[in-house]
Coordinates of C-alpha atoms in Angstrom, one line a residue:
Chain A
X795 CA 33.5 13.1 -41.1
X796 CA 32.8 9.8 -39.5
X797 CA 32.4 9.4 -35.8
X798 CA 35.6 7.3 -35.8
X799 CA 37.5 10.5 -36.6
X800 CA 35.7 12.7 -34.1
X801 CA 36.2 10.2 -31.2
X802 CA 39.5 8.9 -32.4
X803 CA 38.4 5.3 -32.3
X804 CA 36.9 5.5 -28.9
X805 CA 33.3 4.8 -28.1
X806 CA 31.2 7.9 -27.7
X807 CA 29.2 8.3 -24.6
X808 CA 25.8 6.6 -24.6
X809 CA 22.4 7.7 -23.1
X810 CA 22.5 8.7 -19.5
X811 CA 20.4 5.7 -18.5
X812 CA 22.9 3.3 -20.1
X813 CA 25.9 5.1 -18.7
X814 CA 24.4 5.1 -15.2
X815 CA 23.5 1.4 -15.5
X816 CA 27.0 0.6 -16.7
X817 CA 28.5 2.6 -13.8
X818 CA 26.6 0.5 -11.3
X819 CA 27.5 -2.8 -13.1
X820 CA 31.2 -2.0 -13.1
X821 CA 31.1 -1.2 -9.5
X822 CA 29.5 -4.6 -8.8
X823 CA 31.9 -6.6 -11.1
X824 CA 34.9 -4.9 -9.7
X825 CA 33.9 -5.8 -6.1
X826 CA 35.1 -9.4 -5.5
X827 CA 33.2 -9.7 -2.3
X828 CA 29.9 -8.9 -4.0
X829 CA 30.6 -11.7 -6.5
X830 CA 31.2 -14.1 -3.7
X831 CA 28.0 -13.4 -1.8
X832 CA 26.0 -13.5 -5.0
X833 CA 27.3 -16.6 -6.7
X834 CA 29.4 -18.8 -4.4
X835 CA 27.6 -18.3 -1.1
X836 CA 24.2 -19.8 -2.2
X837 CA 26.0 -23.0 -3.4
X838 CA 28.0 -23.3 -0.2
X839 CA 24.9 -22.9 1.8
X840 CA 22.9 -25.5 -0.2
X841 CA 25.7 -28.0 0.1
X842 CA 26.1 -27.5 3.9
X843 CA 22.4 -27.8 4.5
X844 CA 22.2 -30.9 2.3
X845 CA 25.0 -32.5 4.4
X846 CA 23.4 -31.4 7.7
X847 CA 19.9 -32.6 6.9
X848 CA 20.2 -35.8 4.8
X849 CA 17.0 -37.5 3.7
X850 CA 15.2 -38.9 6.8
X851 CA 14.9 -42.6 5.8
X852 CA 18.7 -43.1 5.5
X853 CA 19.3 -42.5 9.2
X854 CA 19.0 -45.3 11.8
X855 CA 17.2 -44.3 15.0
X856 CA 19.8 -43.5 17.7
X857 CA 18.9 -45.0 21.0
X858 CA 20.8 -44.6 24.3
X859 CA 21.2 -47.5 26.7
X860 CA 22.1 -47.0 30.3
X861 CA 24.1 -49.6 32.2
X862 CA 22.2 -52.2 34.3
X863 CA 22.1 -56.0 34.9
X864 CA 19.9 -56.6 31.9
X865 CA 21.7 -54.2 29.6
X866 CA 23.5 -56.9 27.6
X867 CA 20.3 -58.8 26.6
X868 CA 18.4 -55.6 25.8
X869 CA 21.3 -54.5 23.6
X870 CA 21.2 -57.8 21.7
X871 CA 17.5 -57.5 21.2
X872 CA 17.8 -53.9 19.9
X873 CA 20.7 -54.6 17.6
X874 CA 19.0 -57.5 16.0
X875 CA 16.2 -55.2 14.8
X876 CA 16.8 -53.2 11.6
X877 CA 17.2 -49.4 11.7
X878 CA 18.3 -48.9 15.3
X879 CA 21.7 -47.8 16.4
X880 CA 22.6 -48.3 20.1
X881 CA 24.9 -46.1 22.1
X882 CA 26.0 -46.4 25.7
X883 CA 24.9 -43.6 27.9
X884 CA 25.7 -43.0 31.5
X885 CA 23.0 -42.0 34.0
X886 CA 24.7 -38.6 34.3
X887 CA 25.1 -38.1 30.6
X888 CA 21.6 -39.1 29.5
X889 CA 20.1 -35.6 29.8
X890 CA 22.8 -34.1 27.7
X891 CA 22.6 -36.9 25.1
X892 CA 18.9 -36.2 24.7
X893 CA 19.2 -32.5 24.7
X894 CA 21.9 -32.4 22.0
X895 CA 20.0 -34.8 19.8
X896 CA 22.7 -37.5 20.1
X897 CA 20.0 -40.0 20.9
X898 CA 16.2 -39.8 20.4
X899 CA 15.3 -42.1 23.3
X900 CA 16.9 -43.6 26.4
X901 CA 16.2 -47.3 27.4
X902 CA 16.6 -48.3 31.0
X903 CA 17.1 -52.1 30.9
X904 CA 14.7 -53.7 33.4
X905 CA 11.6 -55.8 33.3
X906 CA 9.5 -54.1 32.0
X907 CA 12.0 -51.6 30.5
X908 CA 11.7 -47.8 31.0
X909 CA 11.7 -45.4 28.1
X910 CA 12.9 -41.9 28.7
X911 CA 12.1 -39.4 25.9
X912 CA 10.5 -36.1 25.1
X913 CA 7.1 -36.8 23.6
X914 CA 7.1 -33.3 22.0
X915 CA 9.9 -34.4 19.6
X916 CA 8.9 -36.1 16.4
X917 CA 12.1 -38.2 16.3
X918 CA 11.6 -39.4 19.9
X919 CA 8.0 -40.5 19.2
X920 CA 9.2 -42.5 16.2
X921 CA 12.1 -44.0 18.3
X922 CA 9.6 -45.1 21.0
X923 CA 7.5 -47.0 18.4
X924 CA 10.5 -48.6 16.8
X925 CA 12.2 -49.6 20.1
X926 CA 8.9 -50.9 21.6
X927 CA 8.2 -53.1 18.6
X928 CA 11.7 -54.4 18.5
X929 CA 11.8 -55.4 22.2
X930 CA 8.3 -57.0 22.2
X931 CA 9.1 -58.9 19.0
X932 CA 12.3 -60.2 20.5
X933 CA 10.4 -61.3 23.6
X934 CA 8.2 -63.4 21.4
X935 CA 5.2 -61.2 20.4
X936 CA 3.7 -62.7 17.3
X937 CA 2.7 -60.4 14.5
X938 CA -0.8 -61.1 13.1
X939 CA 0.6 -60.4 9.6
X940 CA 3.3 -58.4 8.0
X941 CA 2.3 -55.9 5.4
X942 CA 3.9 -55.9 2.0
X943 CA 5.9 -52.7 1.6
X944 CA 6.3 -50.8 -1.6
X945 CA 9.0 -48.2 -1.3
X946 CA 8.2 -45.2 -3.5
X947 CA 10.6 -42.3 -4.2
X948 CA 8.5 -39.2 -5.0
X949 CA 10.7 -36.8 -7.0
X950 CA 11.2 -33.5 -5.3
X951 CA 10.2 -34.8 -1.9
X952 CA 13.6 -34.5 -0.3
X953 CA 14.5 -31.6 2.0
X954 CA 17.2 -30.4 -0.3
X955 CA 14.7 -30.2 -3.2
X956 CA 12.5 -28.1 -1.1
X957 CA 15.4 -26.0 0.1
X958 CA 17.0 -24.9 -3.1
X959 CA 14.1 -22.7 -4.4
X960 CA 14.0 -21.1 -0.9
X961 CA 17.8 -20.4 -1.1
X962 CA 17.2 -18.9 -4.5
X963 CA 14.4 -16.7 -3.2
X964 CA 16.5 -15.6 -0.2
X965 CA 19.4 -14.8 -2.5
X966 CA 17.3 -12.7 -4.8
X967 CA 16.1 -10.8 -1.8
X968 CA 19.5 -10.2 -0.2
X969 CA 21.5 -9.4 -3.3
X970 CA 18.8 -6.9 -4.4
X971 CA 18.5 -5.2 -1.0
X972 CA 22.2 -5.2 0.0
X973 CA 23.5 -4.4 -3.4
X974 CA 21.3 -1.4 -4.1
X975 CA 21.0 -0.2 -0.5
X976 CA 24.7 -0.2 0.2
X977 CA 25.9 1.3 -3.0
X978 CA 23.4 4.2 -2.8
X979 CA 24.3 5.1 0.8
X980 CA 27.9 4.9 -0.1
X981 CA 27.4 7.4 -2.9
X982 CA 25.4 9.6 -0.6
X983 CA 28.3 9.4 1.9
X984 CA 30.9 10.3 -0.8
X985 CA 28.7 13.3 -1.8
X986 CA 28.5 11.7 -5.3
X987 CA 24.7 11.8 -5.3
X988 CA 24.9 15.5 -4.6
X989 CA 27.2 16.0 -7.6
X990 CA 24.9 14.0 -9.8
X991 CA 21.9 16.0 -8.7
X992 CA 23.8 19.2 -9.4
X993 CA 24.3 18.0 -13.0
X994 CA 21.4 17.8 -15.5
X995 CA 21.0 14.1 -14.8
X996 CA 17.3 13.1 -14.4
X997 CA 16.7 11.7 -10.9
X998 CA 14.2 9.0 -12.1
X999 CA 16.8 7.7 -14.6
X1000 CA 19.3 7.3 -11.8
X1001 CA 16.9 5.2 -9.7
X1002 CA 15.8 3.2 -12.8
X1003 CA 19.4 2.5 -13.6
X1004 CA 20.0 1.0 -10.2
X1005 CA 17.1 -1.4 -10.8
X1006 CA 18.2 -2.2 -14.4
X1007 CA 21.7 -3.0 -13.3
X1008 CA 20.3 -5.3 -10.7
X1009 CA 18.5 -7.3 -13.5
X1010 CA 21.6 -7.9 -15.6
X1011 CA 23.1 -10.3 -13.2
X1012 CA 19.9 -11.9 -12.2
X1013 CA 20.2 -14.6 -14.9
X1014 CA 23.5 -16.1 -13.8
X1015 CA 22.6 -15.5 -10.2
X1016 CA 19.4 -17.6 -10.5
X1017 CA 20.9 -20.1 -12.9
X1018 CA 23.8 -21.0 -10.6
X1019 CA 21.8 -22.4 -7.7
X1020 CA 19.1 -23.9 -10.0
X1021 CA 21.6 -25.7 -12.2
X1022 CA 23.7 -26.8 -9.2
X1023 CA 20.5 -28.2 -7.6
X1024 CA 19.3 -29.9 -10.8
X1025 CA 22.6 -31.3 -12.1
X1026 CA 24.6 -32.0 -8.9
X1027 CA 21.9 -32.6 -6.3
X1028 CA 19.4 -34.2 -8.6
X1029 CA 16.5 -31.7 -7.9
X1030 CA 13.7 -32.2 -10.3
X1031 CA 12.7 -29.1 -12.3
X1032 CA 9.1 -29.8 -13.4
X1033 CA 8.1 -26.3 -14.5
X1034 CA 9.2 -24.4 -17.5
X1035 CA 12.4 -22.3 -17.3
X1036 CA 10.5 -19.4 -18.9
X1037 CA 8.0 -19.3 -16.0
X1038 CA 10.9 -19.6 -13.5
X1039 CA 12.5 -16.6 -15.2
X1040 CA 9.4 -14.5 -15.0
X1041 CA 9.1 -15.3 -11.3
X1042 CA 12.7 -14.4 -10.6
X1043 CA 12.4 -11.2 -12.6
X1044 CA 9.3 -10.1 -10.7
X1045 CA 10.9 -10.9 -7.4
X1046 CA 14.2 -9.2 -8.2
X1047 CA 12.3 -6.0 -9.3
X1048 CA 10.3 -5.9 -6.1
X1049 CA 13.3 -6.4 -3.8
X1050 CA 15.3 -3.8 -5.9
X1051 CA 12.5 -1.3 -5.2
X1052 CA 12.5 -2.2 -1.5
X1053 CA 16.3 -1.7 -1.5
X1054 CA 15.8 1.8 -3.0
X1055 CA 13.2 2.6 -0.4
X1056 CA 15.4 1.4 2.4
X1057 CA 18.3 3.5 1.0
X1058 CA 16.3 6.6 0.4
X1059 CA 17.2 8.4 3.7
X1060 CA 20.1 6.9 5.6
X1061 CA 23.4 8.8 5.6
X1062 CA 25.6 6.2 7.2
X1063 CA 26.4 2.5 6.4
X1064 CA 25.5 1.6 10.0
X1065 CA 22.0 3.0 9.5
X1066 CA 21.4 1.2 6.2
X1067 CA 22.7 -2.1 7.6
X1068 CA 20.3 -1.8 10.5
X1069 CA 17.4 -1.0 8.3
X1070 CA 18.2 -3.9 5.9
X1071 CA 18.5 -6.4 8.7
X1072 CA 15.3 -5.2 10.3
X1073 CA 13.5 -5.8 7.0
X1074 CA 15.1 -9.0 6.0
X1075 CA 15.6 -11.0 9.2
X1076 CA 11.9 -11.5 9.8
X1077 CA 11.5 -12.8 6.3
X1078 CA 14.4 -15.2 6.6
X1079 CA 12.5 -16.8 9.5
X1080 CA 8.9 -16.3 8.5
X1081 CA 8.9 -16.7 4.7
X1082 CA 9.7 -20.4 4.5
X1083 CA 13.4 -20.4 3.4
X1084 CA 14.6 -23.2 5.7
X1085 CA 11.4 -24.6 7.1
X1086 CA 7.7 -24.4 6.0
X1087 CA 5.6 -21.4 6.9
X1088 CA 3.0 -24.0 8.1
X1089 CA 5.0 -24.2 11.3
X1090 CA 3.7 -20.9 12.4
X1091 CA 0.3 -20.5 14.1
X1092 CA -2.8 -19.4 12.1
X1093 CA -2.8 -15.9 13.7
X1094 CA 0.5 -15.1 11.9
X1095 CA -0.5 -16.5 8.6
X1096 CA -2.1 -13.3 7.1
X1097 CA 1.1 -11.4 7.8
X1098 CA 3.4 -14.2 6.6
X1099 CA 1.4 -14.7 3.3
X1100 CA 1.6 -10.9 2.6
X1101 CA 5.4 -10.9 2.8
X1102 CA 7.2 -10.6 -0.6
X1103 CA 9.7 -13.3 0.2
X1104 CA 6.8 -15.8 1.0
X1105 CA 5.2 -15.0 -2.3
X1106 CA 8.5 -15.5 -4.1
X1107 CA 9.4 -18.7 -2.4
X1108 CA 5.9 -20.1 -2.8
X1109 CA 5.9 -19.3 -6.5
X1110 CA 9.4 -20.7 -7.1
X1111 CA 8.6 -24.0 -5.3
X1112 CA 5.3 -24.3 -7.1
X1113 CA 7.0 -23.9 -10.5
X1114 CA 10.1 -25.8 -9.9
X1115 CA 8.7 -28.7 -7.8
X1116 CA 5.1 -29.0 -9.0
X1117 CA 5.4 -27.7 -12.5
X1118 CA 2.9 -24.8 -11.9
X1119 CA 2.0 -22.6 -14.9
X1120 CA 2.2 -18.8 -15.0
X1121 CA -1.5 -18.6 -14.4
X1122 CA -1.2 -20.8 -11.3
X1123 CA 1.3 -18.4 -9.7
X1124 CA -0.3 -15.2 -10.8
X1125 CA -1.5 -14.4 -7.3
X1126 CA 2.1 -14.4 -6.0
X1127 CA 3.3 -12.4 -8.9
X1128 CA 0.6 -9.8 -8.4
X1129 CA 1.7 -9.5 -4.7
X1130 CA 5.3 -9.2 -5.7
X1131 CA 4.5 -6.5 -8.3
X1132 CA 2.7 -4.5 -5.6
X1133 CA 5.7 -4.8 -3.4
X1134 CA 7.7 -3.4 -6.4
X1135 CA 5.6 -0.5 -7.4
X1136 CA 4.7 1.0 -4.0
X1137 CA 8.3 1.1 -2.6
X1138 CA 9.5 2.6 -5.9
X1139 CA 6.9 5.4 -5.7
X1140 CA 7.9 5.9 -2.1
X1141 CA 11.6 6.0 -2.9
X1142 CA 11.0 8.6 -5.6
X1143 CA 9.3 10.9 -3.0
X1144 CA 11.5 10.3 0.0
X1145 CA 14.9 10.0 -1.7
X1146 CA 17.6 12.3 -0.1
X1147 CA 20.2 13.4 -2.6
X1148 CA 22.4 15.5 -0.4
Chain B
X711 CA 18.9 37.2 -22.2
X712 CA 22.6 37.0 -23.1
X713 CA 23.5 40.4 -21.4
X714 CA 22.1 39.4 -18.0
X715 CA 24.9 39.1 -15.5
X716 CA 26.3 35.6 -14.8
X717 CA 25.1 35.8 -11.2
X718 CA 23.1 38.4 -9.4
X719 CA 22.2 37.9 -5.8
X720 CA 20.5 40.3 -3.4
X721 CA 20.2 40.1 0.3
X722 CA 20.9 36.4 0.3
X723 CA 20.3 34.9 3.8
X724 CA 20.5 31.4 5.2
X725 CA 20.0 30.3 8.8
X726 CA 21.0 27.0 10.3
X727 CA 19.0 27.0 13.5
X728 CA 20.2 30.1 15.5
X729 CA 23.3 30.5 13.3
X730 CA 23.2 32.9 10.5
X731 CA 25.4 31.2 7.9
X732 CA 24.8 33.8 5.2
X733 CA 23.8 37.3 6.2
X734 CA 22.1 39.5 3.6
X735 CA 24.8 38.9 1.0
X736 CA 24.6 40.9 -2.3
X737 CA 26.9 40.9 -5.3
X738 CA 27.0 40.5 -9.1
X739 CA 29.2 38.4 -11.2
X740 CA 29.8 39.8 -14.7
X741 CA 29.9 37.6 -17.8
X742 CA 33.4 36.5 -18.6
X743 CA 35.0 37.4 -15.3
X744 CA 36.5 35.2 -12.6
X745 CA 34.9 36.1 -9.3
X746 CA 36.4 35.0 -6.0
X747 CA 34.6 34.4 -2.8
X748 CA 37.3 34.8 -0.2
X749 CA 37.2 34.1 3.5
X750 CA 38.2 31.7 6.3
X751 CA 36.6 28.3 6.8
X752 CA 33.1 28.7 8.2
X753 CA 32.6 32.1 6.6
X754 CA 29.6 30.9 4.7
X755 CA 31.3 30.5 1.3
X756 CA 30.1 27.0 0.7
X757 CA 26.6 27.8 1.8
X758 CA 26.5 30.8 -0.6
X759 CA 27.9 28.9 -3.6
X760 CA 25.4 26.0 -3.0
X761 CA 22.5 28.4 -3.0
X762 CA 23.7 29.8 -6.3
X763 CA 24.1 26.2 -7.6
X764 CA 20.5 25.5 -6.7
X765 CA 21.4 22.9 -4.1
X766 CA 20.2 24.9 -1.2
X767 CA 17.2 27.2 -0.9
X768 CA 17.8 30.5 0.7
X769 CA 15.7 31.7 3.7
X770 CA 15.5 35.2 2.2
X771 CA 16.9 37.1 -0.7
X772 CA 16.8 36.8 -4.5
X773 CA 19.0 34.9 -6.9
X774 CA 19.4 35.0 -10.6
X775 CA 21.9 32.9 -12.5
X776 CA 22.5 33.6 -16.2
X777 CA 19.2 35.6 -16.0
X778 CA 17.3 32.5 -15.0
X779 CA 15.7 31.4 -11.7
X780 CA 16.0 28.0 -10.0
X781 CA 12.3 27.8 -9.3
X782 CA 11.3 27.9 -12.9
X783 CA 14.4 27.1 -15.0
X784 CA 16.1 24.2 -13.2
X785 CA 16.6 21.9 -16.1
X786 CA 17.8 24.7 -18.5
X787 CA 20.2 26.0 -15.8
X788 CA 21.7 22.6 -15.1
X789 CA 22.6 22.2 -18.8
X790 CA 24.5 25.5 -18.7
X791 CA 26.4 25.2 -15.4
X792 CA 29.5 23.3 -14.5
X793 CA 29.7 22.4 -10.8
X794 CA 32.6 21.1 -8.7
X795 CA 31.8 20.4 -5.1
X796 CA 34.2 20.6 -2.2
X797 CA 34.0 17.1 -0.7
X798 CA 32.9 14.9 -3.5
X799 CA 34.8 11.6 -3.9
X800 CA 34.2 10.1 -7.3
X801 CA 33.6 6.4 -7.6
X802 CA 37.0 4.7 -7.0
X803 CA 36.5 1.7 -9.1
X804 CA 35.6 3.6 -12.3
X805 CA 38.3 4.6 -14.7
X806 CA 39.0 8.2 -15.6
X807 CA 37.4 7.8 -19.0
X808 CA 34.3 6.0 -17.7
X809 CA 33.7 8.8 -15.2
X810 CA 34.0 11.5 -17.8
X811 CA 31.8 9.6 -20.3
X812 CA 29.1 9.3 -17.7
X813 CA 29.1 13.0 -16.8
X814 CA 29.3 13.9 -20.5
X815 CA 26.1 11.8 -21.2
X816 CA 24.1 14.1 -18.9
X817 CA 24.6 17.1 -21.2
X818 CA 23.0 17.8 -24.5
X819 CA 26.1 19.7 -25.8
X820 CA 29.7 19.7 -24.6
X821 CA 33.3 18.8 -25.2
X822 CA 34.2 15.3 -26.3
X823 CA 35.8 13.0 -23.8
X824 CA 39.1 12.7 -25.6
X825 CA 39.2 16.5 -25.7
X826 CA 38.7 16.7 -22.0
X827 CA 41.3 14.1 -21.4
X828 CA 43.8 16.1 -23.4
X829 CA 42.9 19.5 -21.9
X830 CA 43.4 18.2 -18.3
X831 CA 46.5 16.2 -19.2
X832 CA 44.7 13.0 -18.1
X833 CA 45.4 11.2 -21.4
X834 CA 47.9 8.8 -19.9
X835 CA 45.5 8.0 -17.0
X836 CA 42.5 7.2 -19.3
X837 CA 42.2 3.6 -18.1
X838 CA 43.3 4.2 -14.5
X839 CA 40.8 3.7 -11.7
X840 CA 39.9 6.9 -9.9
X841 CA 41.1 5.3 -6.6
X842 CA 44.6 5.1 -8.0
X843 CA 44.9 8.8 -9.0
X844 CA 47.0 11.3 -7.0
X845 CA 45.2 14.1 -5.3
X846 CA 46.0 16.6 -8.0
X847 CA 44.8 14.2 -10.8
X848 CA 41.6 13.6 -8.9
X849 CA 40.9 17.2 -8.6
X850 CA 41.6 17.8 -12.3
X851 CA 39.1 15.0 -13.1
X852 CA 36.5 16.7 -10.8
X853 CA 36.9 19.9 -12.7
X854 CA 36.9 18.1 -16.0
X855 CA 33.6 16.5 -15.1
X856 CA 32.3 20.1 -14.4
X857 CA 33.5 21.2 -17.8
X858 CA 32.0 18.2 -19.7
X859 CA 28.9 20.1 -20.7
X860 CA 30.9 23.2 -22.0
X861 CA 29.2 25.4 -19.4
X862 CA 28.7 29.2 -19.6
X863 CA 29.4 29.4 -15.9
X864 CA 31.7 27.3 -13.8
X865 CA 31.3 27.0 -10.0
X866 CA 34.4 25.8 -8.1
X867 CA 34.4 25.3 -4.3
X868 CA 37.9 25.3 -2.9
X869 CA 39.3 23.6 -6.0
X870 CA 42.9 23.5 -4.9
X871 CA 42.7 22.8 -1.2
X872 CA 45.3 20.3 -0.3
X873 CA 47.0 20.3 -3.6
X874 CA 50.7 20.6 -4.2
X875 CA 52.0 23.8 -6.0
X876 CA 52.4 22.1 -9.3
X877 CA 48.9 20.6 -9.4
X878 CA 47.5 24.0 -8.4
X879 CA 49.3 25.7 -11.3
X880 CA 48.1 23.0 -13.7
X881 CA 44.5 23.7 -12.6
X882 CA 44.9 27.4 -12.9
X883 CA 46.1 27.1 -16.5
X884 CA 43.1 25.0 -17.4
X885 CA 40.9 27.7 -15.9
X886 CA 42.7 30.3 -18.0
X887 CA 41.9 28.3 -21.1
X888 CA 38.3 28.1 -20.1
X889 CA 38.1 31.9 -19.6
X890 CA 39.9 32.6 -22.8
X891 CA 36.9 31.0 -24.5
X892 CA 34.5 33.3 -22.8
X893 CA 33.6 31.2 -19.7
X894 CA 32.7 32.8 -16.4
X895 CA 34.1 31.4 -13.1
X896 CA 32.9 31.7 -9.6
X897 CA 35.4 30.3 -7.2
X898 CA 35.7 30.1 -3.4
X899 CA 39.0 29.9 -1.8
X900 CA 40.9 30.7 1.4
X901 CA 44.2 30.9 -0.5
X902 CA 45.1 34.5 -0.9
X903 CA 47.7 33.9 -3.7
X904 CA 45.1 31.9 -5.6
X905 CA 42.6 34.8 -5.4
X906 CA 45.2 37.3 -6.5
X907 CA 46.3 35.2 -9.5
X908 CA 42.9 33.9 -10.7
X909 CA 40.3 36.5 -9.9
X910 CA 39.3 39.7 -11.6
X911 CA 37.3 40.7 -8.6
X912 CA 37.0 39.4 -5.1
X913 CA 34.3 39.5 -2.4
X914 CA 35.7 39.1 1.0
X915 CA 33.3 37.3 3.3
X916 CA 33.4 36.8 7.1
X917 CA 30.7 35.4 9.3
X918 CA 28.3 35.3 6.4
X919 CA 28.7 39.1 5.7
X920 CA 30.3 40.8 2.8
X921 CA 33.1 43.0 4.2
X922 CA 34.9 44.1 1.1
X923 CA 34.5 43.9 -2.7
X924 CA 36.8 44.9 -5.5
X925 CA 39.7 43.9 -7.7
X926 CA 42.6 42.3 -5.7
X927 CA 44.7 45.4 -6.6
X928 CA 42.1 47.9 -5.3
X929 CA 41.7 46.0 -2.1
X930 CA 45.4 45.8 -1.5
X931 CA 46.0 49.4 -2.2
X932 CA 43.1 50.6 -0.1
X933 CA 43.5 48.4 2.9
X934 CA 46.9 46.7 3.2
X935 CA 49.3 49.4 4.1
X936 CA 52.7 47.9 3.5
X937 CA 54.5 47.4 6.8
X938 CA 57.9 47.3 5.1
X939 CA 58.5 49.6 2.3
X940 CA 60.0 47.0 -0.1
X941 CA 57.0 44.7 0.1
X942 CA 53.7 45.3 -1.4
X943 CA 50.7 44.2 0.7
X944 CA 48.7 41.0 0.0
X945 CA 45.1 40.0 0.3
X946 CA 46.1 38.4 3.6
X947 CA 46.9 41.9 4.9
X948 CA 43.5 43.1 3.5
X949 CA 41.8 40.5 5.6
X950 CA 43.8 41.4 8.7
X951 CA 43.0 45.0 8.3
X952 CA 39.3 44.3 8.0
X953 CA 38.8 41.8 10.8
X954 CA 41.9 42.0 12.9
X955 CA 42.4 38.3 12.4
X956 CA 44.4 36.0 10.2
X957 CA 42.6 34.2 7.4
X958 CA 43.6 30.8 8.4
X959 CA 43.5 30.8 12.1

């Protein structure tokens, strides 16, 4: 008798590991919000950040001009120079204009003029040089020579190019941790874990299934922002896609294991949210998603470099933007693997089923 | 050993802090019978059944299930038991069939999924999400999951609480079918009529202690003196006689 007769044309059940993995996958696919956060949100985020931080060279230096008897002639001088945009600022409004980044520098028209700016700000220091040169040149200062300029566009040097691998890393972290953490605590809350552990199901298989299910959607999840970056935003992809895949896979496994560990004890959704935020927030700031880790002082560097998201972002950027080989990122991969193995072992020990 | 009783527990005791949830409880469940643990909410029924299911460890006392012990035979026992828990809510976005198929996959032997669907009259709901089922259908599915491995012994914790009369009768008839094939059932309930209909023998439990044990008929004859000549007593009267309280107060 063929199995078709026994099961009346229906698929028989599969191995527990496959059934558990399928169960987790269905739960994910049937949750529209999860799909939004995983696939749409990273693109929206990239687009918004690309709009907010356009490439530096395109933007004229905004300079504020306060009213005064010589304002008209100063305005003429500034406007005749390239790369400066002049805005009128009142005496009372100048503080606010500087503070909100509307202008980088205020010019008080007098002889000699007064520059008001914050020397701690990079943009303001540039504005001072540009304005100073423009005014002196207009007053007749002769240049000894003018250099020949050769504009070069280095591929991958734009902020958006640097940003996309960081967004990808951040996404791998949050999908792994939120997806796994939330679904497990919800199952504990519904006493479903208790029912599973009352059955002959093997506990290790359950935990493994959660991690496997996580990997199934990794491919589209990583491909969406990468292809969007490469095809729409023109980000160069210098490394091989195979190496990128290895890096993403290692990162996803390590954050899945961290998600398991985070979810191993809590009994409420509030508790797991708190734990996940506590773990992920520092990494959003420290691990170089939006700005370089080099901004932090040397004392913090050992900590920052030991974080899994730093390793993931560094490896992704090295491969995507610099074409690094697998060997070149092996240090980061080893660190990520350690962040995968230790939390998984911890989760196996600590996991609360009832 | 096949002639070992389905359950044998002696002087089972469980404390939660200062509270004694189960107080030196001893009873035996024979092969093939339906045994009821009867008592009001908070009597220690759930704690007792969860100890027998190997989900809780007793503070004192001795438990044997199907002649085996939890400490040494956990994996073997799990294959041979069917368990329905009181408050489990199955995954809402899985279909009935998917849910059964997953539970079936945990057991080496058992009933086929189409068989279970037919037995529990869930054929028509095969592709329906669990979240869209009625209370009665959900409860039938929970018991179907417990029967997926064709167990020797079925544990049911308050299986019909909150169900309408028709759903209760449907569940009872499935249990009758299971018993007709030689299955043993241990069921907790606070419904007297359910205990009278389902159970061969009943243990009445109050405040963690066993206060009466016997067939429903014996208990009624011995303890529930009919107040009106035309009406035979019920197990409700038995409980009143034993404790001076109503079962569901």
